[in-house]
Coordinates of C-alpha atoms in Angstrom, one line a residue:
M1 CA 29.2 155.8 187.0
L2 CA 27.4 152.9 185.3
P3 CA 27.5 152.3 181.6
R4 CA 24.1 153.0 179.9
R5 CA 24.7 150.5 177.1
A6 CA 27.3 148.3 175.5
G7 CA 30.5 150.1 174.6
A8 CA 29.9 152.9 177.0
T9 CA 32.8 154.2 179.2
V10 CA 33.0 152.5 182.5
G11 CA 33.7 154.7 185.5
I12 CA 35.8 153.2 188.4
P13 CA 36.0 155.0 191.7
S14 CA 39.4 156.7 192.1
R15 CA 40.0 155.0 195.4
S16 CA 39.9 151.6 193.7
P17 CA 43.2 150.0 192.6
A18 CA 41.4 148.2 189.8
A19 CA 42.0 150.5 186.9
G20 CA 43.2 147.4 185.0
H21 CA 39.7 146.0 185.1
L22 CA 38.6 148.8 182.8
A23 CA 39.8 147.0 179.7
V24 CA 38.3 143.8 180.9
L25 CA 34.9 145.3 181.3
R26 CA 35.1 147.0 177.9
N27 CA 35.8 143.5 176.4
F28 CA 32.6 142.2 178.1
F29 CA 30.5 145.0 176.7
D30 CA 32.1 144.6 173.3
L31 CA 31.1 140.9 173.4
A32 CA 27.6 141.8 174.5
R33 CA 27.3 144.2 171.6
R34 CA 28.5 141.6 169.1
L35 CA 26.1 139.0 170.5
S36 CA 23.2 141.5 170.3
I37 CA 22.5 141.5 174.0
P38 CA 20.0 144.4 174.3
G39 CA 20.8 147.6 176.3
P40 CA 20.3 149.8 178.2
F41 CA 22.2 148.0 180.9
V42 CA 20.9 150.2 183.8
S43 CA 18.0 148.1 184.9
A44 CA 16.6 146.0 187.7
S45 CA 18.5 143.0 186.2
L46 CA 21.8 144.4 187.5
I47 CA 23.4 142.2 190.1
P48 CA 26.8 142.6 191.8
Y49 CA 30.0 141.0 190.8
S50 CA 32.6 141.3 193.5
S51 CA 36.4 141.1 193.3
S52 CA 39.1 141.7 195.9
A53 CA 39.9 145.0 194.1
A54 CA 36.5 146.5 193.5
S55 CA 32.8 145.8 193.2
F56 CA 31.2 146.3 189.8
F57 CA 27.5 146.1 188.8
L58 CA 27.1 144.2 185.6
P59 CA 24.0 143.1 183.7
Q60 CA 22.9 139.6 184.3
A61 CA 23.3 138.7 180.6
V62 CA 27.0 139.7 180.7
L63 CA 27.6 137.7 183.9
R64 CA 26.2 134.7 182.2
L65 CA 28.6 135.2 179.3
M66 CA 31.5 135.4 181.9
S67 CA 30.7 132.0 183.3
A68 CA 29.6 130.3 180.1
R69 CA 31.9 127.8 178.5
H70 CA 31.6 127.6 174.7
I71 CA 32.1 124.3 172.8
L72 CA 32.1 123.9 169.0
L73 CA 30.6 120.5 168.2
V74 CA 31.5 119.4 164.7
E75 CA 29.3 116.4 163.9
D76 CA 27.6 115.4 160.7
N77 CA 25.1 113.1 162.4
S78 CA 22.2 115.3 163.6
T79 CA 20.9 112.7 166.0
E80 CA 24.3 112.4 167.7
A81 CA 24.7 116.1 167.7
K82 CA 21.4 116.6 169.5
L83 CA 22.3 113.9 172.0
A84 CA 25.7 115.4 172.7
R85 CA 24.2 118.9 173.1
R86 CA 21.6 117.6 175.5
L87 CA 24.1 115.6 177.6
L88 CA 26.6 118.5 177.7
Q89 CA 24.0 120.9 178.9
K90 CA 22.8 118.5 181.6
I91 CA 26.4 118.1 182.8
D92 CA 26.7 121.9 183.0
P93 CA 23.9 124.3 182.1
N94 CA 26.4 127.1 181.6
I95 CA 27.9 125.2 178.6
R96 CA 27.0 126.8 175.3
V97 CA 27.2 124.4 172.3
T98 CA 27.5 125.6 168.7
H99 CA 26.8 122.7 166.3
L100 CA 28.7 122.7 162.9
Q101 CA 27.7 120.0 160.5
D102 CA 31.1 119.2 159.1
G103 CA 34.8 120.3 158.9
E104 CA 34.1 122.8 156.1
H105 CA 31.6 124.6 158.2
F106 CA 34.1 124.5 161.1
L107 CA 36.8 126.2 159.0
K108 CA 34.3 128.8 157.8
H109 CA 33.1 129.5 161.3
C110 CA 36.7 130.0 162.5
S111 CA 37.4 132.5 159.7
Q112 CA 34.1 134.4 160.1
H113 CA 33.6 134.6 163.8
P114 CA 35.6 135.8 166.8
L115 CA 37.0 132.9 168.7
E116 CA 37.9 134.5 172.0
D117 CA 34.9 132.9 173.7
V118 CA 35.6 129.3 172.4
H119 CA 37.0 127.0 175.0
L120 CA 36.9 123.6 173.2
A121 CA 36.1 121.9 169.9
I122 CA 34.8 118.3 169.8
M123 CA 35.1 117.0 166.2
D124 CA 34.1 113.8 164.5
L125 CA 36.8 112.0 162.6
H126 CA 34.8 110.8 159.6
M127 CA 32.5 113.4 158.0
P128 CA 31.4 114.1 154.4
V129 CA 32.9 117.1 152.6
R130 CA 35.7 117.5 155.2
G131 CA 36.6 115.2 158.1
G132 CA 38.7 115.7 161.2
I133 CA 42.0 114.8 159.6
S134 CA 41.4 117.1 156.6
V135 CA 40.6 120.0 159.0
L136 CA 43.8 119.4 161.0
E137 CA 45.8 119.2 157.7
N138 CA 44.2 122.5 156.5
L139 CA 45.0 124.3 159.8
R140 CA 48.6 123.0 159.7
A141 CA 49.1 124.0 156.0
R142 CA 48.0 127.5 156.8
H143 CA 50.1 127.6 160.0
V144 CA 46.9 128.2 162.0
R145 CA 46.8 127.0 165.6
P146 CA 43.5 127.7 167.4
S147 CA 43.8 129.0 171.0
F148 CA 41.3 126.3 172.1
P149 CA 41.9 122.5 172.3
I150 CA 40.6 120.3 169.4
L151 CA 39.4 116.8 170.5
I152 CA 38.8 114.2 167.9
F153 CA 35.8 112.1 168.9
S154 CA 35.4 109.0 166.9
S155 CA 34.4 105.3 167.1
S156 CA 37.4 104.5 164.9
E157 CA 40.0 102.2 166.5
C158 CA 42.5 102.5 163.6
T159 CA 46.0 103.0 165.0
E160 CA 47.2 104.9 161.9
E161 CA 44.3 107.4 162.2
V162 CA 44.9 107.9 165.9
Q163 CA 48.6 108.5 165.3
R164 CA 47.9 110.9 162.4
V165 CA 45.6 113.2 164.3
Y166 CA 48.2 113.5 167.1
E167 CA 50.9 114.3 164.5
L168 CA 48.6 117.0 163.1
G169 CA 48.2 118.7 166.4
A170 CA 45.0 117.4 167.9
S171 CA 44.8 117.8 171.7
A172 CA 43.3 114.3 172.2
F173 CA 41.6 111.4 170.5
V174 CA 38.6 110.1 172.4
T175 CA 36.8 106.9 171.5
K176 CA 33.1 107.5 170.9
P177 CA 31.0 105.2 173.1
S178 CA 28.2 103.1 171.7
D179 CA 25.7 103.5 174.5
V180 CA 24.2 106.6 176.1
D181 CA 25.5 106.1 179.7
T182 CA 29.1 105.6 178.6
Y183 CA 28.6 108.5 176.1
R184 CA 27.6 110.8 179.0
L185 CA 30.5 109.6 181.1
A186 CA 32.9 110.3 178.3
L187 CA 31.5 113.9 177.9
Q188 CA 31.6 114.3 181.7
N189 CA 35.3 113.4 181.7
I190 CA 36.0 115.8 178.8
V191 CA 34.3 118.7 180.6
N192 CA 36.0 117.9 183.9
F193 CA 39.5 117.9 182.3
W194 CA 39.4 120.3 179.4
L195 CA 37.0 122.9 180.8
S196 CA 38.1 122.7 184.5
T197 CA 41.4 121.0 185.4
N198 CA 43.2 122.0 182.3
R199 CA 41.5 125.3 181.6
L200 CA 44.0 128.0 181.0
R201 CA 41.7 130.9 180.2

């Protein structure tokens, strides 16, 4: 039996050994509900998703969520943020970018939104209100360790700053390029490693 809308019970054929997928599907529908994806889900937009254990019919919007990779982009310069978003989505159209204008907005976002779908944060080092080092210090002081990698992306070449961000638990320090082509290549390398090779979830 197919669910009629988000949160509905999912029926799995008794011959299928995939009972464990029930909880996974409930998570998908819960995510769809929280992101206000409209139901009902029984419609022509249903397309199959196959696994070795069972075949399910899921709404196309939920399937997109399953394949999407979510990046929090913390950058005070709106021009750079727009450029980074455009380049990331050219690299992979499935990447979803949430722009946060400084470290304070990042901390508020982390406290007010579920982070299960966040795969990576790319954060500028120097920002007004709260910069990258201040964010990392705040997280450490509260003994908070996000489940996703935090990359500090900066044009700074100060050895002390680089050392400090690693001491505070940053996953990587990436030098921000000055030209668009190198900028795109840097983002491509970030995506290849942190969202593919090193992806744990």
